[in-house]
Coordinates of N, CA and C in Angstrom, one line a residue:
X1 N 103.9 88.8 101.5 CA 102.7 88.3 100.9 C 101.6 87.8 101.7
X2 N 102.0 87.1 102.9 CA 101.9 86.8 104.8 C 100.2 88.1 104.8
X3 N 100.9 89.3 104.6 CA 100.4 90.9 105.1 C 99.4 90.6 103.5
X4 N 99.2 90.6 102.5 CA 98.8 90.5 101.3 C 98.1 89.7 101.6
X5 N 98.1 88.9 101.8 CA 96.8 87.2 101.8 C 96.1 88.0 102.7
X6 N 97.1 88.6 104.2 CA 95.5 88.4 105.3 C 94.5 89.5 105.0
X7 N 95.0 90.9 103.5 CA 93.8 91.4 103.1 C 92.7 90.7 102.5
X8 N 93.1 90.2 101.8 CA 91.9 89.0 100.8 C 91.8 88.2 101.4
X9 N 91.7 87.7 102.7 CA 91.4 86.9 103.9 C 89.9 88.3 104.3
X10 N 90.3 88.7 104.2 CA 89.5 90.4 105.2 C 88.6 90.4 103.5
X11 N 88.8 90.2 103.4 CA 87.7 90.7 101.7 C 87.1 89.9 102.0
X12 N 87.9 88.0 101.8 CA 86.7 87.4 100.9 C 85.4 86.8 102.3
X13 N 85.9 87.0 103.4 CA 84.9 87.0 104.6 C 83.5 87.2 103.9
X14 N 83.0 88.6 103.4 CA 82.1 88.5 103.0 C 80.6 87.6 102.1
X15 N 82.1 87.6 100.7 CA 81.4 86.4 100.1 C 81.3 85.2 100.7
X16 N 82.1 85.3 101.9 CA 82.5 83.7 102.3 C 80.5 83.1 103.3
X17 N 80.0 84.7 103.6 CA 78.8 84.0 104.4 C 77.3 84.0 103.6
X18 N 77.4 84.7 102.1 CA 77.1 85.0 101.1 C 76.9 84.0 100.6
X19 N 77.8 83.1 100.7 CA 77.6 82.3 99.7 C 77.5 81.0 99.6
X20 N 77.7 80.8 101.3 CA 77.4 79.6 101.3 C 78.7 78.4 101.4
X21 N 79.8 79.4 100.2 CA 80.8 78.1 100.2 C 81.7 77.7 101.1
X22 N 82.4 77.1 101.3 CA 83.3 76.9 102.8 C 84.6 77.0 102.5
X23 N 85.4 76.8 103.3 CA 86.1 78.3 104.1 C 87.4 77.6 103.3
X24 N 87.6 75.8 103.3 CA 88.2 74.7 102.7 C 88.2 75.2 101.5
X25 N 87.1 75.0 100.7 CA 87.0 75.7 99.0 C 87.8 76.1 98.8
X26 N 87.4 77.6 99.1 CA 87.9 79.4 98.6 C 89.4 79.2 98.8
X27 N 89.9 78.9 100.2 CA 91.4 77.9 100.0 C 92.5 77.2 99.2
X28 N 91.0 77.2 98.8 CA 92.4 75.5 98.2 C 92.4 75.8 97.0
X29 N 91.2 76.6 96.1 CA 91.3 77.5 95.5 C 91.4 78.1 95.3
X30 N 91.1 79.2 96.2 CA 91.8 80.7 95.3 C 92.5 81.6 96.3
X31 N 92.8 81.2 97.3 CA 94.2 81.8 97.8 C 94.9 80.9 97.9
X32 N 95.0 79.1 97.5 CA 96.0 79.0 96.9 C 96.8 79.0 95.8
X33 N 95.8 79.6 94.9 CA 96.0 79.6 93.2 C 96.8 80.8 92.9
X34 N 96.5 81.9 94.0 CA 96.5 83.4 92.7 C 97.8 84.4 93.1
X35 N 97.8 83.6 93.9 CA 100.3 84.2 94.5 C 101.1 83.0 93.1
X36 N 100.3 82.3 92.4 CA 100.9 81.4 91.7 C 101.6 81.4 90.7
X37 N 100.2 82.4 89.8 CA 100.1 82.6 89.1 C 100.8 83.2 88.0
X38 N 102.2 83.2 88.5 CA 103.0 83.5 87.5 C 104.2 82.2 86.8
X39 N 103.9 81.3 87.5 CA 104.0 79.4 87.8 C 104.0 79.3 87.5
X40 N 102.2 79.3 87.4 CA 101.2 78.0 86.3 C 101.5 78.7 85.0
X41 N 101.5 80.1 84.6 CA 101.8 81.0 83.4 C 102.6 79.8 82.8
X42 N 103.8 79.8 83.0 CA 105.1 79.6 83.1 C 104.9 77.7 82.5
X43 N 104.5 77.2 83.3 CA 104.8 76.1 83.7 C 103.3 75.5 82.3
X44 N 102.3 77.2 81.6 CA 101.3 75.7 81.1 C 102.3 76.5 79.2
X45 N 103.0 77.4 79.5 CA 103.7 77.8 78.4 C 105.0 77.0 77.7
X46 N 106.0 76.0 78.5 CA 106.4 74.9 78.8 C 106.0 74.2 78.1
X47 N 104.8 73.4 78.6 CA 103.8 72.4 78.0 C 103.9 72.7 76.8
X48 N 102.9 73.8 76.5 CA 102.7 73.7 74.8 C 103.9 73.8 74.0
X49 N 104.7 74.1 75.0 CA 106.2 74.2 73.5 C 106.1 72.2 73.5
X50 N 106.0 71.3 74.0 CA 106.7 70.3 74.3 C 107.5 70.2 75.7
X51 N 107.3 71.2 76.1 CA 108.2 70.4 77.6 C 108.1 69.6 78.5
X52 N 107.2 69.1 78.6 CA 106.4 68.5 79.9 C 106.5 68.1 81.2
X53 N 107.7 67.4 80.5 CA 109.2 67.7 81.6 C 109.1 69.3 82.6
X54 N 109.9 69.8 82.3 CA 110.0 71.1 82.8 C 108.5 71.8 83.5
X55 N 107.5 71.5 82.6 CA 106.2 71.9 83.1 C 106.2 71.0 84.9
X56 N 106.0 70.1 85.0 CA 105.8 69.6 86.0 C 106.9 69.9 86.4
X57 N 107.8 70.0 86.7 CA 108.8 70.4 87.6 C 108.6 71.9 88.3
X58 N 108.4 72.9 87.0 CA 107.5 73.5 87.5 C 106.4 74.2 88.9
X59 N 106.0 73.5 88.7 CA 104.5 72.8 89.8 C 104.8 72.6 91.2
X60 N 105.5 71.3 90.4 CA 106.0 70.7 91.1 C 107.2 71.2 93.0
X61 N 108.1 72.3 91.9 CA 108.7 73.2 92.8 C 107.5 74.6 93.5
X62 N 106.8 75.1 93.5 CA 105.9 75.5 94.2 C 105.1 75.1 95.5
X63 N 105.2 74.0 95.3 CA 105.0 73.0 96.5 C 105.3 72.7 97.5
X64 N 106.9 73.0 97.3 CA 108.7 72.7 97.6 C 108.9 73.9 98.4
X65 N 108.4 75.5 97.3 CA 107.8 76.3 98.0 C 107.9 76.4 99.5
X66 N 106.6 76.5 99.3 CA 105.7 76.6 100.0 C 106.0 75.6 101.3
X67 N 106.2 74.7 101.8 CA 106.6 73.8 102.6 C 107.7 73.7 103.1
X68 N 108.6 74.2 102.9 CA 110.4 74.7 102.9 C 111.2 76.0 103.0
X69 N 110.1 77.2 102.7 CA 109.7 78.6 103.3 C 109.0 78.8 103.6
X70 N 106.9 79.3 102.9 CA 106.6 80.0 103.9 C 106.0 79.8 104.2
X71 N 105.9 77.7 105.0 CA 105.7 77.7 105.8 C 105.6 77.5 107.3
X72 N 107.6 77.9 107.4 CA 108.3 78.3 108.0 C 108.2 79.5 108.8
X73 N 108.2 80.2 107.1 CA 108.6 81.8 108.3 C 107.9 81.8 108.6
X74 N 105.9 81.6 108.4 CA 104.9 81.3 109.1 C 104.9 80.9 110.5
X75 N 105.2 80.3 110.6 CA 105.2 79.9 112.3 C 106.1 80.3 113.0
X76 N 107.4 81.0 112.6 CA 108.5 81.2 113.3 C 107.9 83.1 113.4
X77 N 107.6 83.5 112.7 CA 106.3 84.5 112.8 C 106.0 85.3 114.0
X78 N 104.7 83.8 114.0 CA 104.2 83.9 115.1 C 104.3 83.6 116.2
X79 N 105.7 83.1 116.1 CA 106.2 82.8 117.6 C 107.2 83.8 118.1
X80 N 107.4 85.3 117.3 CA 108.2 85.8 117.2 C 107.1 87.4 118.2
X81 N 106.2 87.1 117.6 CA 105.4 88.2 117.2 C 104.7 88.6 118.7
X82 N 104.5 89.4 119.6 CA 104.5 89.9 121.1 C 103.2 88.5 121.2
X83 N 102.5 87.9 121.9 CA 101.3 88.0 122.6 C 100.1 87.3 121.0
X84 N 101.2 86.8 120.5 CA 101.0 85.3 119.2 C 99.9 86.2 118.4
X85 N 100.5 87.5 118.1 CA 98.9 88.2 116.8 C 98.7 87.2 116.1
X86 N 99.0 86.6 115.1 CA 98.4 85.7 114.4 C 97.6 84.7 114.6
X87 N 98.1 84.2 115.7 CA 97.1 82.8 116.0 C 97.8 81.6 114.0
X88 N 98.6 82.0 113.8 CA 98.8 80.5 112.9 C 98.8 78.9 114.0
X89 N 97.8 78.3 113.3 CA 98.3 76.4 114.5 C 98.0 76.2 112.6
X90 N 99.0 74.7 112.9 CA 98.9 73.5 112.5 C 98.6 73.0 113.0
X91 N 97.0 73.1 112.7 CA 96.5 71.1 112.6 C 95.8 70.7 111.3
X92 N 95.6 69.5 111.7 CA 95.3 69.3 110.2 C 94.1 67.8 109.9
X93 N 93.1 68.5 109.5 CA 92.4 68.0 109.4 C 92.0 66.6 108.7
X94 N 91.6 64.8 108.4 CA 91.7 63.9 107.5 C 91.2 63.9 106.0
X95 N 90.5 64.8 105.9 CA 90.8 65.4 105.0 C 92.5 66.3 104.1
X96 N 92.3 67.1 105.0 CA 93.9 67.5 104.9 C 94.7 65.9 104.6
X97 N 95.3 65.5 105.8 CA 95.5 64.2 105.4 C 96.4 63.9 104.2
X98 N 94.5 63.1 104.1 CA 94.8 62.4 103.2 C 94.8 62.9 101.7
X99 N 94.7 64.0 102.1 CA 95.1 64.5 99.8 C 96.9 65.0 99.7
X100 N 97.0 65.0 101.0 CA 98.4 65.3 100.9 C 99.1 63.6 100.8
X101 N 98.4 62.7 101.3 CA 99.1 61.4 101.3 C 99.2 60.9 99.3
X102 N 97.8 61.2 99.0 CA 97.1 61.0 97.7 C 98.1 61.5 97.0
X103 N 99.0 63.2 96.9 CA 99.0 63.7 96.3 C 100.3 63.5 96.3
X104 N 101.2 62.7 97.0 CA 102.3 62.4 97.4 C 103.1 61.4 96.5
X105 N 101.9 60.3 96.4 CA 102.4 59.0 95.6 C 102.2 59.3 94.3
X106 N 100.7 60.1 94.1 CA 100.6 60.3 92.6 C 101.6 61.4 91.9
X107 N 102.6 61.7 92.5 CA 103.2 62.6 91.8 C 104.9 61.6 92.2
X108 N 104.8 61.3 93.0 CA 106.2 59.6 93.0 C 105.6 58.9 91.5
X109 N 104.5 59.0 91.6 CA 104.1 58.3 90.6 C 105.3 58.8 88.9
X110 N 104.6 60.8 88.5 CA 104.9 60.8 87.7 C 106.1 61.0 87.6
X111 N 106.9 61.3 88.9 CA 108.5 61.7 88.4 C 109.4 59.9 88.9
X112 N 108.3 58.9 89.1 CA 109.6 57.2 89.0 C 110.1 56.9 88.3
X113 N 109.3 57.4 87.0 CA 110.6 57.3 85.2 C 111.2 57.8 84.9
X114 N 111.0 59.0 85.1 CA 111.8 60.2 84.8 C 111.8 60.8 83.2
X115 N 110.6 61.3 83.1 CA 110.0 61.1 81.6 C 108.7 61.4 82.5
X116 N 107.8 62.4 81.2 CA 106.3 62.6 81.4 C 105.5 63.3 79.9
X117 N 104.3 62.4 79.7 CA 103.9 62.3 79.3 C 101.6 63.2 79.4
X118 N 101.7 63.3 77.7 CA 99.9 64.3 78.6 C 99.6 63.1 79.3
X119 N 99.3 62.1 78.9 CA 98.8 60.7 79.9 C 98.5 60.9 81.3
X120 N 100.0 61.7 81.8 CA 100.5 61.5 83.4 C 99.5 62.5 83.8
X121 N 100.5 64.5 82.2 CA 99.4 65.9 83.1 C 97.9 65.8 83.2
X122 N 98.0 64.8 81.7 CA 95.9 64.5 82.0 C 95.6 64.3 83.7
X123 N 96.0 63.4 84.3 CA 95.7 62.8 85.6 C 96.3 63.6 86.2
X124 N 97.0 64.4 86.7 CA 96.8 65.6 87.9 C 95.9 66.4 87.3
X125 N 95.5 66.9 86.8 CA 94.3 66.9 86.3 C 93.3 66.9 86.9
X126 N 93.3 65.7 86.6 CA 91.9 64.8 87.1 C 92.0 64.8 88.2
X127 N 93.0 64.3 89.4 CA 93.5 64.5 90.6 C 93.4 66.0 90.9
X128 N 93.0 66.9 90.3 CA 92.8 68.0 90.7 C 91.8 68.1 90.8
X129 N 91.2 68.0 90.2 CA 89.5 68.0 89.5 C 88.9 67.0 90.9
X130 N 89.5 66.1 91.3 CA 88.3 65.3 91.9 C 89.3 65.8 93.5
X131 N 89.8 65.9 93.6 CA 90.3 66.7 94.8 C 90.3 68.8 95.6
X132 N 89.8 69.3 93.8 CA 88.5 69.8 94.2 C 86.9 69.7 94.8
X133 N 86.4 68.0 94.2 CA 85.3 68.2 94.6 C 85.5 68.2 95.9
X134 N 86.8 67.2 96.4 CA 86.2 67.0 97.6 C 86.3 67.8 98.2
X135 N 86.9 68.5 98.6 CA 86.8 69.6 99.4 C 85.7 70.2 99.1
X136 N 85.7 70.8 98.0 CA 84.1 71.8 97.8 C 82.7 71.0 98.4
X137 N 82.4 69.2 98.5 CA 81.7 68.9 98.9 C 81.7 68.4 100.9
X138 N 82.9 68.7 101.3 CA 83.2 68.0 102.5 C 82.2 69.6 102.8
X139 N 82.1 68.5 104.8 CA 81.0 70.2 105.7 C 82.3 70.8 105.9
X140 N 81.8 71.6 106.8 CA 82.8 73.0 107.3 C 83.2 72.5 108.8
X141 N 84.7 72.5 109.1 CA 85.4 72.7 110.4 C 85.5 73.3 110.6
X142 N 85.4 73.1 112.2 CA 86.3 74.0 113.0 C 87.5 74.0 113.7
X143 N 87.6 75.2 113.0 CA 89.9 75.5 113.1 C 89.5 75.9 114.3
X144 N 89.1 76.5 115.6 CA 89.6 75.7 116.7 C 90.1 74.4 117.2
X145 N 88.9 73.2 116.8 CA 88.5 71.8 117.5 C 90.4 71.8 117.6
X146 N 91.0 71.3 118.3 CA 92.2 70.8 119.5 C 93.3 71.6 119.1
X147 N 92.9 72.8 118.5 CA 94.3 73.8 118.6 C 95.2 73.5 120.1
X148 N 96.5 73.7 120.2 CA 96.8 73.6 121.3 C 96.4 74.7 122.2
X149 N 96.6 76.0 122.0 CA 95.9 76.9 122.9 C 95.1 76.5 123.6
X150 N 94.3 75.6 123.1 CA 93.1 75.1 124.2 C 93.4 74.1 125.3
X151 N 94.4 73.7 124.8 CA 95.2 72.6 125.6 C 95.8 73.1 126.6
X152 N 96.8 74.3 126.6 CA 97.3 75.0 127.6 C 97.4 76.5 128.7

């Protein structure tokens, strides 16, 4: 999956240079959503059948999968490849940090009472749109700034 993502990123570079859209926005929208389309479709189908709790569980399990499986595998792969061929750096700026904190608070609110309704689902959609607009209007950050390799 990581190699497929690398091919997609290489093919996205001409779009980024011509359109002027920031890398962060493309990463949050297209690169984050496309691999999880089957889970998203299942969540939507269960929500349409009035099984909102299962729908939200499916949506949140995608985030848990990324945090507990995909990121550690990428870090270990980067460490095992001779010469550090992937150059995978885990550097987060303030925008990333605040979006994670806000997401955790809102997901805690959704799961706190043990049931879900359409208001909570609408709240999650509105928060997602707010975060997308936040990434769209944010200035393009320098990703190499503050990397560990620059210090060592």
